[in-house]
Amino acid sequence: MQRSLVLLKPDCVERKLMGQVISRFESKGLRIVAAKMLRVTPDLAKKHYAEHVEKPFYPGLEEFIISAPILALAVEGLEAITVIRNLLGATSGLKAAPGTIRGDFSCSRQMNLVHASDSEESAARELDLYFSPNEFCDYTPILTPMIQAADE
Ligand code: CMP
């Protein structure tokens, strides 16, 4: 079982696509175990995107990510990190395949609607930036036996 940090970015909130994006995760069988709406500060943006801070596109990325509220989610499931990245599609909405979230709703590299952790190490670091341990809601949905086999 893995947990990933998912951010519904300012474009997702402003375009009122949160419900449709969350539906994709729920329909897949993933679980939302924490949720928080917040405004990213420049300091949090630099921590979150630490690996991009020196890149030429970073100033625009920071300006965008602080421009409106975001919804931070912790999403759980079997192999959740890869499963979620596949649901999102390629980073750029211009290249993402139809059927993926970005492929269906985005036509931009920067305004790509959703961020998701790209590894277990990133997930641990990023979840820690947005949530404290007591904000995770551990539960086993009663339909779990209809979503995965006991030995999966
Ligand atoms: P995300 O998954 O949030 O991780 C880093 C973000 O930087 C990425 O989504 C894009 O929104 C953005 N990004 C990546 N590459 C570029 C680029 N070349 N120009 C502008 N934005 C980029």
mmCIF file of C-alpha atoms and ligand atoms in Angstrom:
data_model
loop_
_atom_site.group_PDB
_atom_site.id
_atom_site.type_symbol
_atom_site.label_atom_id
_atom_site.label_comp_id
_atom_site.label_asym_id
_atom_site.label_seq_id
_atom_site.Cartn_x
_atom_site.Cartn_y
_atom_site.Cartn_z
ATOM 1 C CA MET A 1 0.000 0.000 0.000
ATOM 2 C CA GLN A 2 1.334 3.448 -0.930
ATOM 3 C CA ARG A 3 0.349 7.055 -0.261
ATOM 4 C CA SER A 4 0.933 9.905 -2.684
ATOM 5 C CA LEU A 5 0.615 13.666 -2.329
ATOM 6 C CA VAL A 6 -1.788 15.031 -4.937
ATOM 7 C CA LEU A 7 -2.279 18.772 -5.451
ATOM 8 C CA LEU A 8 -5.253 20.088 -7.386
ATOM 9 C CA LYS A 9 -3.554 23.236 -8.635
ATOM 10 C CA PRO A 10 -4.931 26.786 -9.010
ATOM 11 C CA ASP A 11 -6.148 26.135 -12.579
ATOM 12 C CA CYS A 12 -8.089 23.065 -11.371
ATOM 13 C CA VAL A 13 -9.736 25.076 -8.569
ATOM 14 C CA GLU A 14 -10.472 28.144 -10.715
ATOM 15 C CA ARG A 15 -11.860 26.053 -13.597
ATOM 16 C CA LYS A 16 -14.098 24.165 -11.146
ATOM 17 C CA LEU A 17 -12.660 20.799 -12.190
ATOM 18 C CA MET A 18 -11.966 19.526 -8.668
ATOM 19 C CA GLY A 19 -15.002 17.259 -8.599
ATOM 20 C CA GLN A 20 -14.232 15.648 -11.946
ATOM 21 C CA VAL A 21 -10.579 15.094 -11.037
ATOM 22 C CA ILE A 22 -11.417 13.624 -7.629
ATOM 23 C CA SER A 23 -13.948 11.360 -9.355
ATOM 24 C CA ARG A 24 -11.161 9.873 -11.484
ATOM 25 C CA PHE A 25 -9.263 8.830 -8.356
ATOM 26 C CA GLU A 26 -12.380 7.512 -6.612
ATOM 27 C CA SER A 27 -13.601 5.637 -9.699
ATOM 28 C CA LYS A 28 -10.212 3.950 -10.008
ATOM 29 C CA GLY A 29 -10.582 2.544 -6.484
ATOM 30 C CA LEU A 30 -8.086 4.822 -4.729
ATOM 31 C CA ARG A 31 -8.844 6.253 -1.259
ATOM 32 C CA ILE A 32 -8.582 9.855 -0.139
ATOM 33 C CA VAL A 33 -7.147 9.756 3.395
ATOM 34 C CA ALA A 34 -6.479 13.493 3.943
ATOM 35 C CA ALA A 35 -7.625 16.727 2.302
ATOM 36 C CA LYS A 36 -6.794 20.395 2.872
ATOM 37 C CA MET A 37 -7.530 23.578 0.934
ATOM 38 C CA LEU A 38 -4.809 26.187 1.266
ATOM 39 C CA ARG A 39 -2.957 28.986 -0.399
ATOM 40 C CA VAL A 40 0.641 28.001 -1.186
ATOM 41 C CA THR A 41 3.142 30.610 0.050
ATOM 42 C CA PRO A 42 6.357 31.441 -1.836
ATOM 43 C CA ASP A 43 8.273 29.657 0.947
ATOM 44 C CA LEU A 44 6.196 26.469 0.632
ATOM 45 C CA ALA A 45 6.472 26.642 -3.172
ATOM 46 C CA LYS A 46 10.286 26.723 -2.922
ATOM 47 C CA LYS A 47 10.274 23.745 -0.540
ATOM 48 C CA HIS A 48 7.818 21.750 -2.631
ATOM 49 C CA TYR A 49 9.573 22.468 -5.941
ATOM 50 C CA ALA A 50 13.116 22.407 -4.480
ATOM 51 C CA GLU A 51 14.471 20.456 -7.472
ATOM 52 C CA HIS A 52 13.128 23.120 -9.889
ATOM 53 C CA VAL A 53 14.049 26.331 -8.027
ATOM 54 C CA GLU A 54 17.113 26.987 -10.192
ATOM 55 C CA LYS A 55 15.355 26.213 -13.479
ATOM 56 C CA PRO A 56 14.423 29.029 -15.865
ATOM 57 C CA PHE A 57 10.716 28.218 -15.645
ATOM 58 C CA TYR A 58 10.621 28.343 -11.814
ATOM 59 C CA PRO A 59 9.575 32.029 -11.391
ATOM 60 C CA GLY A 60 6.527 31.429 -13.589
ATOM 61 C CA LEU A 61 5.758 28.163 -11.816
ATOM 62 C CA GLU A 62 5.867 29.860 -8.399
ATOM 63 C CA GLU A 63 3.732 32.771 -9.591
ATOM 64 C CA PHE A 64 1.167 30.263 -10.867
ATOM 65 C CA ILE A 65 1.105 27.932 -7.839
ATOM 66 C CA ILE A 66 0.542 30.841 -5.386
ATOM 67 C CA SER A 67 -2.037 32.586 -7.603
ATOM 68 C CA ALA A 68 -5.163 30.905 -6.145
ATOM 69 C CA PRO A 69 -5.989 28.214 -3.576
ATOM 70 C CA ILE A 70 -5.070 24.592 -4.107
ATOM 71 C CA LEU A 71 -6.540 21.378 -2.726
ATOM 72 C CA ALA A 72 -3.936 19.064 -1.201
ATOM 73 C CA LEU A 73 -4.897 15.393 -0.987
ATOM 74 C CA ALA A 74 -3.248 12.288 0.393
ATOM 75 C CA VAL A 75 -4.335 9.437 -1.856
ATOM 76 C CA GLU A 76 -3.801 5.809 -0.941
ATOM 77 C CA GLY A 77 -3.922 2.542 -2.827
ATOM 78 C CA LEU A 78 -1.919 -0.381 -4.162
ATOM 79 C CA GLU A 79 1.033 0.998 -6.142
ATOM 80 C CA ALA A 80 -0.685 4.370 -5.790
ATOM 81 C CA ILE A 81 2.296 6.449 -6.936
ATOM 82 C CA THR A 82 2.517 4.827 -10.381
ATOM 83 C CA VAL A 83 -1.242 4.354 -10.691
ATOM 84 C CA ILE A 84 -1.850 8.075 -10.042
ATOM 85 C CA ARG A 85 0.941 9.247 -12.384
ATOM 86 C CA ASN A 86 -0.615 7.097 -15.111
ATOM 87 C CA LEU A 87 -4.071 8.572 -14.431
ATOM 88 C CA LEU A 88 -2.566 12.081 -14.751
ATOM 89 C CA GLY A 89 -0.759 11.443 -18.044
ATOM 90 C CA ALA A 90 2.349 13.208 -19.387
ATOM 91 C CA THR A 91 3.456 16.414 -17.607
ATOM 92 C CA SER A 92 2.318 18.633 -20.469
ATOM 93 C CA GLY A 93 -1.377 18.676 -21.238
ATOM 94 C CA LEU A 94 -0.315 19.199 -24.860
ATOM 95 C CA LYS A 95 1.305 15.744 -24.909
ATOM 96 C CA ALA A 96 -0.830 13.793 -22.409
ATOM 97 C CA ALA A 97 -2.877 10.998 -23.960
ATOM 98 C CA PRO A 98 -6.645 11.334 -24.286
ATOM 99 C CA GLY A 99 -8.313 9.495 -21.431
ATOM 100 C CA THR A 100 -5.823 10.816 -18.894
ATOM 101 C CA ILE A 101 -6.743 13.736 -16.630
ATOM 102 C CA ARG A 102 -4.302 16.151 -18.278
ATOM 103 C CA GLY A 103 -5.041 14.728 -21.729
ATOM 104 C CA ASP A 104 -8.739 15.397 -21.284
ATOM 105 C CA PHE A 105 -8.689 18.731 -19.431
ATOM 106 C CA SER A 106 -5.373 20.576 -20.015
ATOM 107 C CA CYS A 107 -3.626 22.066 -23.032
ATOM 108 C CA SER A 108 -0.634 23.541 -21.194
ATOM 109 C CA ARG A 109 2.724 22.445 -19.794
ATOM 110 C CA GLN A 110 2.427 24.702 -16.754
ATOM 111 C CA MET A 111 -1.344 24.749 -16.214
ATOM 112 C CA ASN A 112 -1.453 20.969 -16.015
ATOM 113 C CA LEU A 113 -4.113 20.833 -13.283
ATOM 114 C CA VAL A 114 -2.629 18.266 -10.926
ATOM 115 C CA HIS A 115 0.658 17.422 -9.215
ATOM 116 C CA ALA A 116 1.409 13.940 -7.889
ATOM 117 C CA SER A 117 4.505 12.555 -6.151
ATOM 118 C CA ASP A 118 6.896 10.737 -8.481
ATOM 119 C CA SER A 119 8.502 8.280 -6.016
ATOM 120 C CA GLU A 120 8.071 6.900 -2.497
ATOM 121 C CA GLU A 121 10.821 9.251 -1.274
ATOM 122 C CA SER A 122 9.120 12.284 -2.843
ATOM 123 C CA ALA A 123 5.753 11.191 -1.449
ATOM 124 C CA ALA A 124 7.111 10.990 2.108
ATOM 125 C CA ARG A 125 8.799 14.390 1.811
ATOM 126 C CA GLU A 126 5.842 16.100 0.126
ATOM 127 C CA LEU A 127 3.151 14.621 2.419
ATOM 128 C CA ASP A 128 5.168 15.949 5.342
ATOM 129 C CA LEU A 129 5.102 19.466 3.838
ATOM 130 C CA TYR A 130 1.291 19.581 3.678
ATOM 131 C CA PHE A 131 0.010 17.316 6.462
ATOM 132 C CA SER A 132 0.809 16.531 10.069
ATOM 133 C CA PRO A 133 0.546 12.868 11.167
ATOM 134 C CA ASN A 134 -2.794 13.339 12.959
ATOM 135 C CA GLU A 135 -4.454 14.670 9.782
ATOM 136 C CA PHE A 136 -4.427 11.278 8.032
ATOM 137 C CA CYS A 137 -7.664 9.326 8.354
ATOM 138 C CA ASP A 138 -6.914 5.598 8.321
ATOM 139 C CA TYR A 139 -9.879 3.507 7.264
ATOM 140 C CA THR A 140 -10.735 0.449 5.214
ATOM 141 C CA PRO A 141 -13.741 1.082 2.949
ATOM 142 C CA ILE A 142 -16.348 -1.673 3.266
ATOM 143 C CA LEU A 143 -16.231 -2.269 -0.505
ATOM 144 C CA THR A 144 -12.500 -3.112 -0.393
ATOM 145 C CA PRO A 145 -13.164 -6.826 -1.193
ATOM 146 C CA MET A 146 -14.856 -5.629 -4.426
ATOM 147 C CA ILE A 147 -11.849 -3.506 -5.374
ATOM 148 C CA GLN A 148 -8.859 -5.748 -4.671
ATOM 149 C CA ALA A 149 -8.225 -9.393 -3.825
ATOM 150 C CA ALA A 150 -6.968 -10.290 -0.351
ATOM 151 C CA ASP A 151 -3.577 -11.402 -1.751
ATOM 152 C CA GLU A 152 -2.979 -8.283 -3.907
HETATM 153 P P1 CMP B 1 4.386 19.147 -11.544
HETATM 154 O O1 CMP B 1 4.035 17.712 -11.659
HETATM 155 O O2 CMP B 1 3.675 19.957 -10.520
HETATM 156 O O3 CMP B 1 5.958 19.266 -11.276
HETATM 157 C C1 CMP B 1 6.721 20.372 -11.683
HETATM 158 C C2 CMP B 1 5.930 21.327 -12.517
HETATM 159 O O4 CMP B 1 6.697 22.248 -13.248
HETATM 160 C C3 CMP B 1 5.180 20.537 -13.561
HETATM 161 O O5 CMP B 1 4.130 19.841 -12.969
HETATM 162 C C4 CMP B 1 4.776 21.625 -14.547
HETATM 163 O O6 CMP B 1 3.611 22.315 -14.086
HETATM 164 C C5 CMP B 1 5.957 22.566 -14.426
HETATM 165 N N1 CMP B 1 6.897 22.433 -15.528
HETATM 166 C C6 CMP B 1 7.668 21.387 -15.825
HETATM 167 N N2 CMP B 1 8.456 21.670 -16.888
HETATM 168 C C7 CMP B 1 8.151 22.929 -17.247
HETATM 169 C C8 CMP B 1 8.625 23.794 -18.256
HETATM 170 N N3 CMP B 1 9.583 23.395 -19.107
HETATM 171 N N4 CMP B 1 8.082 25.018 -18.350
HETATM 172 C C9 CMP B 1 7.128 25.412 -17.478
HETATM 173 N N5 CMP B 1 6.640 24.631 -16.470
HETATM 174 C C10 CMP B 1 7.156 23.416 -16.379
#
